[in-house]
């Protein structure tokens, strides 16, 4: 089959890791007789340098016209980069929010899985790491606090800032449906996370999740308060299968979940909407401190490309082949420096990409 992929390498380590994902995709195309064409687009700091803003409308339109988008990472060193001396609406992170909103990608899927081979990198107690875990965080991505009205003003000499958290029932319902659909393909256990003891938006969230649950009688649903969830993730991560939550809670909890897998360099993500078009990116950032040194871990981006094969192109077998190749490389003892352990073979970004590609 033919697919046109928009590649957004971005900043920092972005270009290096996207290059490795492309290498793996090319290998998939060769073995399974597909044709992938690519178009490189600028977003983030590199787009600020070229156009003064992190995502132009023209770039957004081109991303929209592709079959899917593969993104590296955007942004620089916040305290130390000229990309942050400009209007907040033009900064790197604004581009990320703009592309998610512009492509109407309301569902963000972030799997957190503890590879047996990386158990020693898990910062939790041995007994907890031994039990392992395999969850996906389903984060609402285009509503809530990150997209509500905000303003900073000065009233009688006192500076005041306001952010607003708004959800309507339709926004909650569509992400809940995605969450239940994913749960049906997994262990059929969904934990919906909110702050219903305080927030109205959370009470509506809980009510709508319960309504949607009626259509999925096979799925067990539990509600958990977000503060408790933060605790449970480090106490007993094995209890989670699908975690369904709103934008900000999901932002925070997905970072926490990634940390307990041992390295954020392993975590993929998919952002989906109502169509097949999706945006795939590693859960980590642009790591400007290690950019250009051939030491970044490309696995999160490669696994994101696998998610793209599965969710945007319906190529399940090919997706599985990429995931199996990653697993095999770890079993064979290859490690980038972030996951290096005694007795393993240290490889750089490019070598890791090569080792994975040759196992497909
Ligand atoms: C993420 C990031 C972004 C977010 C930032 C950079 C806007 O933290 O993808 O989790 O909060 O969505
Ligand atoms: Mg985040």
CSV table of N, CA and C in Angstrom, one decimal, residues 96-227:
chain,number,residue,atom,x,y,z
A,96,UNK,N,3.1,22.8,19.2
A,96,UNK,CA,2.6,21.5,19.5
A,96,UNK,C,1.1,21.5,19.8
A,97,UNK,N,0.7,22.4,20.6
A,97,UNK,CA,-0.7,22.5,20.9
A,97,UNK,C,-1.5,22.9,19.7
A,98,UNK,N,-0.9,23.7,18.8
A,98,UNK,CA,-1.7,24.2,17.6
A,98,UNK,C,-1.9,23.0,16.6
A,99,UNK,N,-0.8,22.2,16.5
A,99,UNK,CA,-1.0,21.0,15.5
A,99,UNK,C,-2.0,20.0,16.1
A,100,UNK,N,-2.0,19.8,17.4
A,100,UNK,CA,-2.9,18.8,18.0
A,100,UNK,C,-4.4,19.3,17.8
A,101,UNK,N,-4.5,20.6,18.1
A,101,UNK,CA,-5.9,21.2,17.9
A,101,UNK,C,-6.3,21.3,16.4
A,102,UNK,N,-5.3,21.7,15.6
A,102,UNK,CA,-5.6,21.9,14.2
A,102,UNK,C,-5.9,20.6,13.5
A,103,UNK,N,-5.3,19.5,13.9
A,103,UNK,CA,-5.6,18.2,13.3
A,103,UNK,C,-6.8,17.5,14.1
A,104,UNK,N,-7.3,18.2,15.1
A,104,UNK,CA,-8.4,17.6,15.9
A,104,UNK,C,-8.1,16.3,16.5
A,105,UNK,N,-6.9,16.2,17.1
A,105,UNK,CA,-6.4,15.0,17.7
A,105,UNK,C,-6.7,15.0,19.2
A,106,UNK,N,-7.9,14.5,19.5
A,106,UNK,CA,-8.4,14.7,20.9
A,106,UNK,C,-8.0,13.5,21.8
A,107,UNK,N,-7.4,12.5,21.2
A,107,UNK,CA,-7.1,11.3,22.1
A,107,UNK,C,-5.6,11.0,22.0
A,108,UNK,N,-5.0,11.0,23.1
A,108,UNK,CA,-3.6,10.8,23.2
A,108,UNK,C,-3.3,9.4,24.0
A,109,UNK,N,-2.7,8.5,23.3
A,109,UNK,CA,-2.4,7.2,23.9
A,109,UNK,C,-1.0,7.1,24.2
A,110,UNK,N,-0.7,6.9,25.5
A,110,UNK,CA,0.7,6.7,25.9
A,110,UNK,C,0.9,5.4,26.7
A,111,UNK,N,1.4,4.4,26.0
A,111,UNK,CA,1.6,3.1,26.7
A,111,UNK,C,2.8,3.2,27.7
A,112,UNK,N,2.7,2.6,28.8
A,112,UNK,CA,3.8,2.5,29.7
A,112,UNK,C,3.9,1.0,30.1
A,113,UNK,N,5.0,0.4,29.7
A,113,UNK,CA,5.2,-1.0,29.8
A,113,UNK,C,6.6,-1.3,30.3
A,114,UNK,N,6.7,-2.2,31.3
A,114,UNK,CA,8.1,-2.5,31.8
A,114,UNK,C,8.7,-3.7,31.1
A,115,UNK,N,9.7,-3.4,30.3
A,115,UNK,CA,10.3,-4.6,29.6
A,115,UNK,C,11.1,-5.4,30.7
A,116,UNK,N,11.0,-6.7,30.6
A,116,UNK,CA,11.7,-7.5,31.6
A,116,UNK,C,13.2,-7.2,31.6
A,117,UNK,N,13.7,-6.9,30.4
A,117,UNK,CA,15.2,-6.6,30.3
A,117,UNK,C,15.6,-5.4,31.0
A,118,UNK,N,14.6,-4.5,31.2
A,118,UNK,CA,14.9,-3.2,31.8
A,118,UNK,C,14.5,-3.0,33.2
A,119,UNK,N,14.1,-4.2,33.8
A,119,UNK,CA,13.6,-4.2,35.2
A,119,UNK,C,14.5,-3.5,36.2
A,120,UNK,N,15.8,-3.6,36.0
A,120,UNK,CA,16.8,-3.0,36.9
A,120,UNK,C,16.8,-1.5,36.8
A,121,UNK,N,16.3,-1.0,35.7
A,121,UNK,CA,16.2,0.5,35.6
A,121,UNK,C,15.0,1.1,36.3
A,122,UNK,N,14.1,0.2,36.6
A,122,UNK,CA,12.8,0.7,37.3
A,122,UNK,C,13.2,1.2,38.7
A,123,UNK,N,12.8,2.4,39.0
A,123,UNK,CA,13.2,2.9,40.3
A,123,UNK,C,12.4,2.4,41.5
A,124,UNK,N,11.4,1.5,41.2
A,124,UNK,CA,10.5,1.1,42.3
A,124,UNK,C,11.2,-0.2,43.0
A,125,UNK,N,10.6,-0.5,44.2
A,125,UNK,CA,11.2,-1.6,44.9
A,125,UNK,C,11.1,-2.9,44.1
A,126,UNK,N,12.0,-3.8,44.4
A,126,UNK,CA,12.2,-5.0,43.5
A,126,UNK,C,10.9,-5.8,43.3
A,127,UNK,N,10.2,-6.0,44.4
A,127,UNK,CA,9.0,-6.8,44.4
A,127,UNK,C,8.0,-6.2,43.4
A,128,UNK,N,7.9,-4.8,43.4
A,128,UNK,CA,7.0,-4.1,42.5
A,128,UNK,C,7.5,-4.3,41.0
A,129,UNK,N,8.8,-4.1,40.8
A,129,UNK,CA,9.3,-4.2,39.5
A,129,UNK,C,9.1,-5.7,39.0
A,130,UNK,N,9.3,-6.6,39.9
A,130,UNK,CA,9.2,-8.0,39.5
A,130,UNK,C,7.8,-8.3,39.0
A,131,UNK,N,6.8,-7.7,39.6
A,131,UNK,CA,5.4,-7.9,39.2
A,131,UNK,C,5.1,-7.4,37.8
A,132,UNK,N,6.0,-6.4,37.4
A,132,UNK,CA,5.8,-5.8,36.0
A,132,UNK,C,4.6,-5.0,35.9
A,133,UNK,N,4.4,-4.3,34.8
A,133,UNK,CA,3.2,-3.6,34.5
A,133,UNK,C,3.1,-3.3,33.0
A,134,UNK,N,1.8,-3.1,32.6
A,134,UNK,CA,1.6,-2.9,31.1
A,134,UNK,C,0.3,-2.1,31.1
A,135,UNK,N,0.4,-0.8,30.9
A,135,UNK,CA,-0.8,0.1,30.9
A,135,UNK,C,-0.8,1.1,29.7
A,136,UNK,N,-1.9,1.6,29.4
A,136,UNK,CA,-1.9,2.7,28.5
A,136,UNK,C,-2.6,3.9,29.2
A,137,UNK,N,-2.1,5.1,29.1
A,137,UNK,CA,-2.7,6.3,29.5
A,137,UNK,C,-3.4,6.9,28.4
A,138,UNK,N,-4.7,7.1,28.5
A,138,UNK,CA,-5.5,7.7,27.5
A,138,UNK,C,-5.8,9.1,28.0
A,139,UNK,N,-5.2,10.1,27.3
A,139,UNK,CA,-5.3,11.5,27.8
A,139,UNK,C,-6.1,12.3,26.8
A,140,UNK,N,-7.1,13.0,27.3
A,140,UNK,CA,-7.8,14.0,26.5
A,140,UNK,C,-6.8,15.0,26.1
A,141,UNK,N,-6.8,15.4,24.8
A,141,UNK,CA,-5.7,16.3,24.3
A,141,UNK,C,-6.0,17.7,23.8
A,142,UNK,N,-7.3,17.9,23.6
A,142,UNK,CA,-7.6,19.2,22.9
A,142,UNK,C,-8.6,20.1,23.7
A,143,UNK,N,-8.8,19.7,25.0
A,143,UNK,CA,-9.7,20.5,25.8
A,143,UNK,C,-9.1,20.8,27.2
A,144,UNK,N,-9.9,21.2,28.1
A,144,UNK,CA,-9.5,21.4,29.5
A,144,UNK,C,-8.6,22.7,29.6
A,145,UNK,N,-7.8,22.6,30.7
A,145,UNK,CA,-7.1,23.8,31.1
A,145,UNK,C,-6.1,24.3,30.1
A,146,UNK,N,-5.6,23.4,29.2
A,146,UNK,CA,-4.5,23.9,28.2
A,146,UNK,C,-5.1,24.6,27.1
A,147,UNK,N,-6.5,24.5,26.9
A,147,UNK,CA,-7.1,25.2,25.8
A,147,UNK,C,-8.2,26.2,26.2
A,148,UNK,N,-8.4,26.4,27.6
A,148,UNK,CA,-9.4,27.3,28.0
A,148,UNK,C,-8.9,28.7,27.9
A,149,UNK,N,-9.8,29.7,28.1
A,149,UNK,CA,-9.4,31.1,28.1
A,149,UNK,C,-8.4,31.4,29.2
A,150,UNK,N,-7.4,32.2,28.9
A,150,UNK,CA,-6.5,32.6,30.0
A,150,UNK,C,-6.1,34.1,29.8
A,151,UNK,N,-5.8,34.7,30.9
A,151,UNK,CA,-5.4,36.1,30.9
A,151,UNK,C,-4.6,36.5,32.1
A,152,UNK,N,-3.8,37.5,31.9
A,152,UNK,CA,-3.0,38.0,33.0
A,152,UNK,C,-3.3,39.5,33.1
A,153,UNK,N,-3.7,40.0,34.2
A,153,UNK,CA,-4.1,41.4,34.3
A,153,UNK,C,-3.6,42.0,35.6
A,154,UNK,N,-3.8,43.3,35.8
A,154,UNK,CA,-3.4,43.9,37.0
A,154,UNK,C,-4.6,44.7,37.5
A,155,UNK,N,-5.0,44.3,38.7
A,155,UNK,CA,-6.2,45.0,39.3
A,155,UNK,C,-5.7,45.7,40.6
A,156,UNK,N,-5.9,47.0,40.6
A,156,UNK,CA,-5.4,47.8,41.8
A,156,UNK,C,-4.0,47.5,42.2
A,157,UNK,N,-3.2,47.4,41.2
A,157,UNK,CA,-1.7,47.1,41.4
A,157,UNK,C,-1.4,45.7,41.8
A,158,UNK,N,-2.4,44.8,41.8
A,158,UNK,CA,-2.1,43.4,42.1
A,158,UNK,C,-2.2,42.6,40.8
A,159,UNK,N,-1.1,41.9,40.4
A,159,UNK,CA,-1.1,41.1,39.2
A,159,UNK,C,-1.9,39.8,39.5
A,160,UNK,N,-2.7,39.5,38.4
A,160,UNK,CA,-3.6,38.3,38.6
A,160,UNK,C,-3.7,37.5,37.3
A,161,UNK,N,-3.6,36.2,37.4
A,161,UNK,CA,-3.6,35.4,36.2
A,161,UNK,C,-4.7,34.4,36.3
A,162,UNK,N,-5.4,34.1,35.2
A,162,UNK,CA,-6.6,33.2,35.2
A,162,UNK,C,-6.4,32.2,34.1
A,163,UNK,N,-6.7,30.9,34.4
A,163,UNK,CA,-6.8,29.9,33.4
A,163,UNK,C,-8.1,29.2,33.6
A,164,UNK,N,-8.8,28.8,32.6
A,164,UNK,CA,-10.1,28.2,32.8
A,164,UNK,C,-10.1,26.7,32.3
A,165,UNK,N,-10.8,25.9,33.0
A,165,UNK,CA,-10.9,24.5,32.7
A,165,UNK,C,-12.3,24.2,32.3
A,166,UNK,N,-12.5,24.0,31.0
A,166,UNK,CA,-13.9,23.7,30.5
A,166,UNK,C,-13.9,22.4,29.8
A,167,UNK,N,-14.9,21.6,30.0
A,167,UNK,CA,-15.2,20.4,29.2
A,167,UNK,C,-16.7,20.3,29.0
A,168,UNK,N,-17.1,20.1,27.7
A,168,UNK,CA,-18.5,19.8,27.5
A,168,UNK,C,-18.7,18.3,27.4
A,169,UNK,N,-19.9,17.8,27.5
A,169,UNK,CA,-20.1,16.4,27.5
A,169,UNK,C,-19.7,15.6,26.2
A,170,UNK,N,-19.7,16.4,25.1
A,170,UNK,CA,-19.3,15.7,23.8
A,170,UNK,C,-17.8,15.4,23.8
A,171,UNK,N,-17.1,16.4,24.3
A,171,UNK,CA,-15.6,16.2,24.4
A,171,UNK,C,-15.3,15.0,25.3
A,172,UNK,N,-16.0,14.9,26.4
A,172,UNK,CA,-15.7,13.8,27.3
A,172,UNK,C,-16.1,12.5,26.7
A,173,UNK,N,-17.3,12.5,26.0
A,173,UNK,CA,-17.8,11.2,25.5
A,173,UNK,C,-16.9,10.6,24.4
A,174,UNK,N,-16.4,11.5,23.5
A,174,UNK,CA,-15.6,11.0,22.4
A,174,UNK,C,-14.3,10.3,22.9
A,175,UNK,N,-13.7,10.9,23.9
A,175,UNK,CA,-12.4,10.3,24.5
A,175,UNK,C,-12.8,9.1,25.3
A,176,UNK,N,-13.9,9.1,26.0
A,176,UNK,CA,-14.3,7.9,26.8
A,176,UNK,C,-14.5,6.8,25.8
A,177,UNK,N,-15.2,7.0,24.7
A,177,UNK,CA,-15.5,5.9,23.7
A,177,UNK,C,-14.1,5.3,23.3
A,178,UNK,N,-13.2,6.2,22.9
A,178,UNK,CA,-11.8,5.7,22.5
A,178,UNK,C,-11.2,4.8,23.6
A,179,UNK,N,-11.4,5.3,24.9
A,179,UNK,CA,-10.8,4.6,26.0
A,179,UNK,C,-11.4,3.2,26.1
A,180,UNK,N,-12.7,3.1,26.0
A,180,UNK,CA,-13.4,1.8,26.1
A,180,UNK,C,-13.0,0.9,24.9
A,181,UNK,N,-12.9,1.5,23.7
A,181,UNK,CA,-12.5,0.7,22.6
A,181,UNK,C,-11.1,0.1,22.8
A,182,UNK,N,-10.2,0.9,23.3
A,182,UNK,CA,-8.9,0.3,23.6
A,182,UNK,C,-8.9,-0.7,24.7
A,183,UNK,N,-9.7,-0.5,25.7
A,183,UNK,CA,-9.9,-1.4,26.8
A,183,UNK,C,-10.4,-2.8,26.3
A,184,UNK,N,-11.3,-2.7,25.3
A,184,UNK,CA,-11.9,-4.0,24.7
A,184,UNK,C,-10.8,-4.8,24.0
A,185,UNK,N,-9.7,-4.1,23.6
A,185,UNK,CA,-8.6,-4.9,22.9
A,185,UNK,C,-7.6,-5.3,23.9
A,186,UNK,N,-7.7,-4.9,25.2
A,186,UNK,CA,-6.7,-5.2,26.2
A,186,UNK,C,-7.4,-6.1,27.3
A,187,UNK,N,-7.1,-5.8,28.5
A,187,UNK,CA,-7.6,-6.6,29.6
A,187,UNK,C,-9.0,-6.2,30.1
A,188,UNK,N,-9.6,-5.3,29.4
A,188,UNK,CA,-11.0,-4.8,29.7
A,188,UNK,C,-11.1,-4.3,31.1
A,189,UNK,N,-10.1,-3.5,31.5
A,189,UNK,CA,-10.2,-2.9,32.8
A,189,UNK,C,-9.9,-1.4,32.6
A,190,UNK,N,-10.8,-0.6,32.9
A,190,UNK,CA,-10.6,0.9,32.7
A,190,UNK,C,-10.7,1.6,34.0
A,191,UNK,N,-9.7,2.4,34.3
A,191,UNK,CA,-9.7,3.3,35.5
A,191,UNK,C,-9.8,4.7,35.0
A,192,UNK,N,-10.9,5.4,35.3
A,192,UNK,CA,-11.1,6.8,34.9
A,192,UNK,C,-10.6,7.7,36.1
A,193,UNK,N,-9.8,8.6,35.8
A,193,UNK,CA,-9.1,9.4,36.8
A,193,UNK,C,-9.7,10.8,36.8
A,194,UNK,N,-10.1,11.4,37.9
A,194,UNK,CA,-10.6,12.7,38.0
A,194,UNK,C,-10.4,13.3,39.3
A,195,UNK,N,-11.0,14.5,39.6
A,195,UNK,CA,-10.9,15.1,40.9
A,195,UNK,C,-12.4,15.5,41.2
A,196,UNK,N,-13.2,14.5,41.2
A,196,UNK,CA,-14.7,14.7,41.4
A,196,UNK,C,-15.1,15.2,42.8
A,197,UNK,N,-14.1,15.0,43.7
A,197,UNK,CA,-14.5,15.6,45.1
A,197,UNK,C,-14.3,17.1,45.1
A,198,UNK,N,-13.8,17.7,44.1
A,198,UNK,CA,-13.6,19.2,44.1
A,198,UNK,C,-14.2,19.8,42.8
A,199,UNK,N,-13.9,19.3,41.7
A,199,UNK,CA,-14.2,20.0,40.4
A,199,UNK,C,-15.5,19.6,39.7
A,200,UNK,N,-16.2,20.6,39.3
A,200,UNK,CA,-17.4,20.3,38.5
A,200,UNK,C,-17.1,19.6,37.2
A,201,UNK,N,-16.0,20.0,36.5
A,201,UNK,CA,-15.6,19.4,35.3
A,201,UNK,C,-15.4,17.9,35.5
A,202,UNK,N,-14.9,17.5,36.6
A,202,UNK,CA,-14.6,16.1,37.0
A,202,UNK,C,-15.9,15.4,37.3
A,203,UNK,N,-16.9,16.1,37.9
A,203,UNK,CA,-18.1,15.4,38.2
A,203,UNK,C,-18.9,15.1,36.8
A,204,UNK,N,-18.8,16.0,35.9
A,204,UNK,CA,-19.4,15.8,34.6
A,204,UNK,C,-18.6,14.6,33.9
A,205,UNK,N,-17.3,14.7,34.0
A,205,UNK,CA,-16.5,13.6,33.4
A,205,UNK,C,-16.9,12.3,33.9
A,206,UNK,N,-17.1,12.1,35.2
A,206,UNK,CA,-17.4,10.8,35.8
A,206,UNK,C,-18.8,10.4,35.3
A,207,UNK,N,-19.8,11.3,35.3
A,207,UNK,CA,-21.1,11.0,34.9
A,207,UNK,C,-21.1,10.5,33.4
A,208,UNK,N,-20.4,11.2,32.5
A,208,UNK,CA,-20.4,10.8,31.1
A,208,UNK,C,-19.7,9.5,30.9
A,209,UNK,N,-18.6,9.3,31.7
A,209,UNK,CA,-17.9,8.0,31.6
A,209,UNK,C,-18.8,6.8,32.0
A,210,UNK,N,-19.6,7.1,33.0
A,210,UNK,CA,-20.6,6.0,33.4
A,210,UNK,C,-21.6,5.8,32.4
A,211,UNK,N,-22.0,6.8,31.7
A,211,UNK,CA,-23.0,6.7,30.6
A,211,UNK,C,-22.4,5.8,29.5
A,212,UNK,N,-21.2,6.2,29.1
A,212,UNK,CA,-20.5,5.4,28.0
A,212,UNK,C,-20.3,4.0,28.4
A,213,UNK,N,-20.0,3.8,29.7
A,213,UNK,CA,-19.7,2.4,30.2
A,213,UNK,C,-20.9,1.4,29.9
A,214,UNK,N,-22.1,2.0,29.9
A,214,UNK,CA,-23.3,1.1,29.6
A,214,UNK,C,-23.2,0.4,28.3
A,215,UNK,N,-22.5,1.0,27.3
A,215,UNK,CA,-22.4,0.3,26.0
A,215,UNK,C,-21.2,-0.7,26.0
A,216,UNK,N,-20.5,-0.8,27.1
A,216,UNK,CA,-19.3,-1.7,27.1
A,216,UNK,C,-19.4,-2.6,28.4
A,217,UNK,N,-20.5,-3.4,28.5
A,217,UNK,CA,-20.7,-4.2,29.7
A,217,UNK,C,-19.5,-5.1,30.1
A,218,UNK,N,-18.7,-5.5,29.1
A,218,UNK,CA,-17.6,-6.4,29.4
A,218,UNK,C,-16.4,-5.7,30.1
A,219,UNK,N,-16.4,-4.3,30.0
A,219,UNK,CA,-15.3,-3.6,30.6
A,219,UNK,C,-15.6,-3.2,32.1
A,220,UNK,N,-14.7,-3.5,33.0
A,220,UNK,CA,-14.8,-3.1,34.4
A,220,UNK,C,-14.4,-1.7,34.5
A,221,UNK,N,-15.2,-0.9,35.1
A,221,UNK,CA,-14.8,0.5,35.3
A,221,UNK,C,-14.6,0.9,36.8
A,222,UNK,N,-13.6,1.6,37.1
A,222,UNK,CA,-13.4,2.1,38.4
A,222,UNK,C,-13.0,3.6,38.3
A,223,UNK,N,-13.4,4.3,39.3
A,223,UNK,CA,-13.1,5.8,39.3
A,223,UNK,C,-12.0,6.0,40.3
A,224,UNK,N,-11.0,6.8,40.0
A,224,UNK,CA,-10.0,7.0,41.0
A,224,UNK,C,-9.7,8.5,41.0
A,225,UNK,N,-9.5,9.1,42.2
A,225,UNK,CA,-9.1,10.5,42.3
A,225,UNK,C,-7.6,10.6,41.8
A,226,UNK,N,-7.3,11.8,41.2
A,226,UNK,CA,-6.0,11.9,40.6
A,226,UNK,C,-4.9,11.9,41.6
A,227,UNK,N,-5.1,12.4,42.8
A,227,UNK,CA,-4.0,12.4,43.8
A,227,UNK,C,-3.7,10.9,44.2
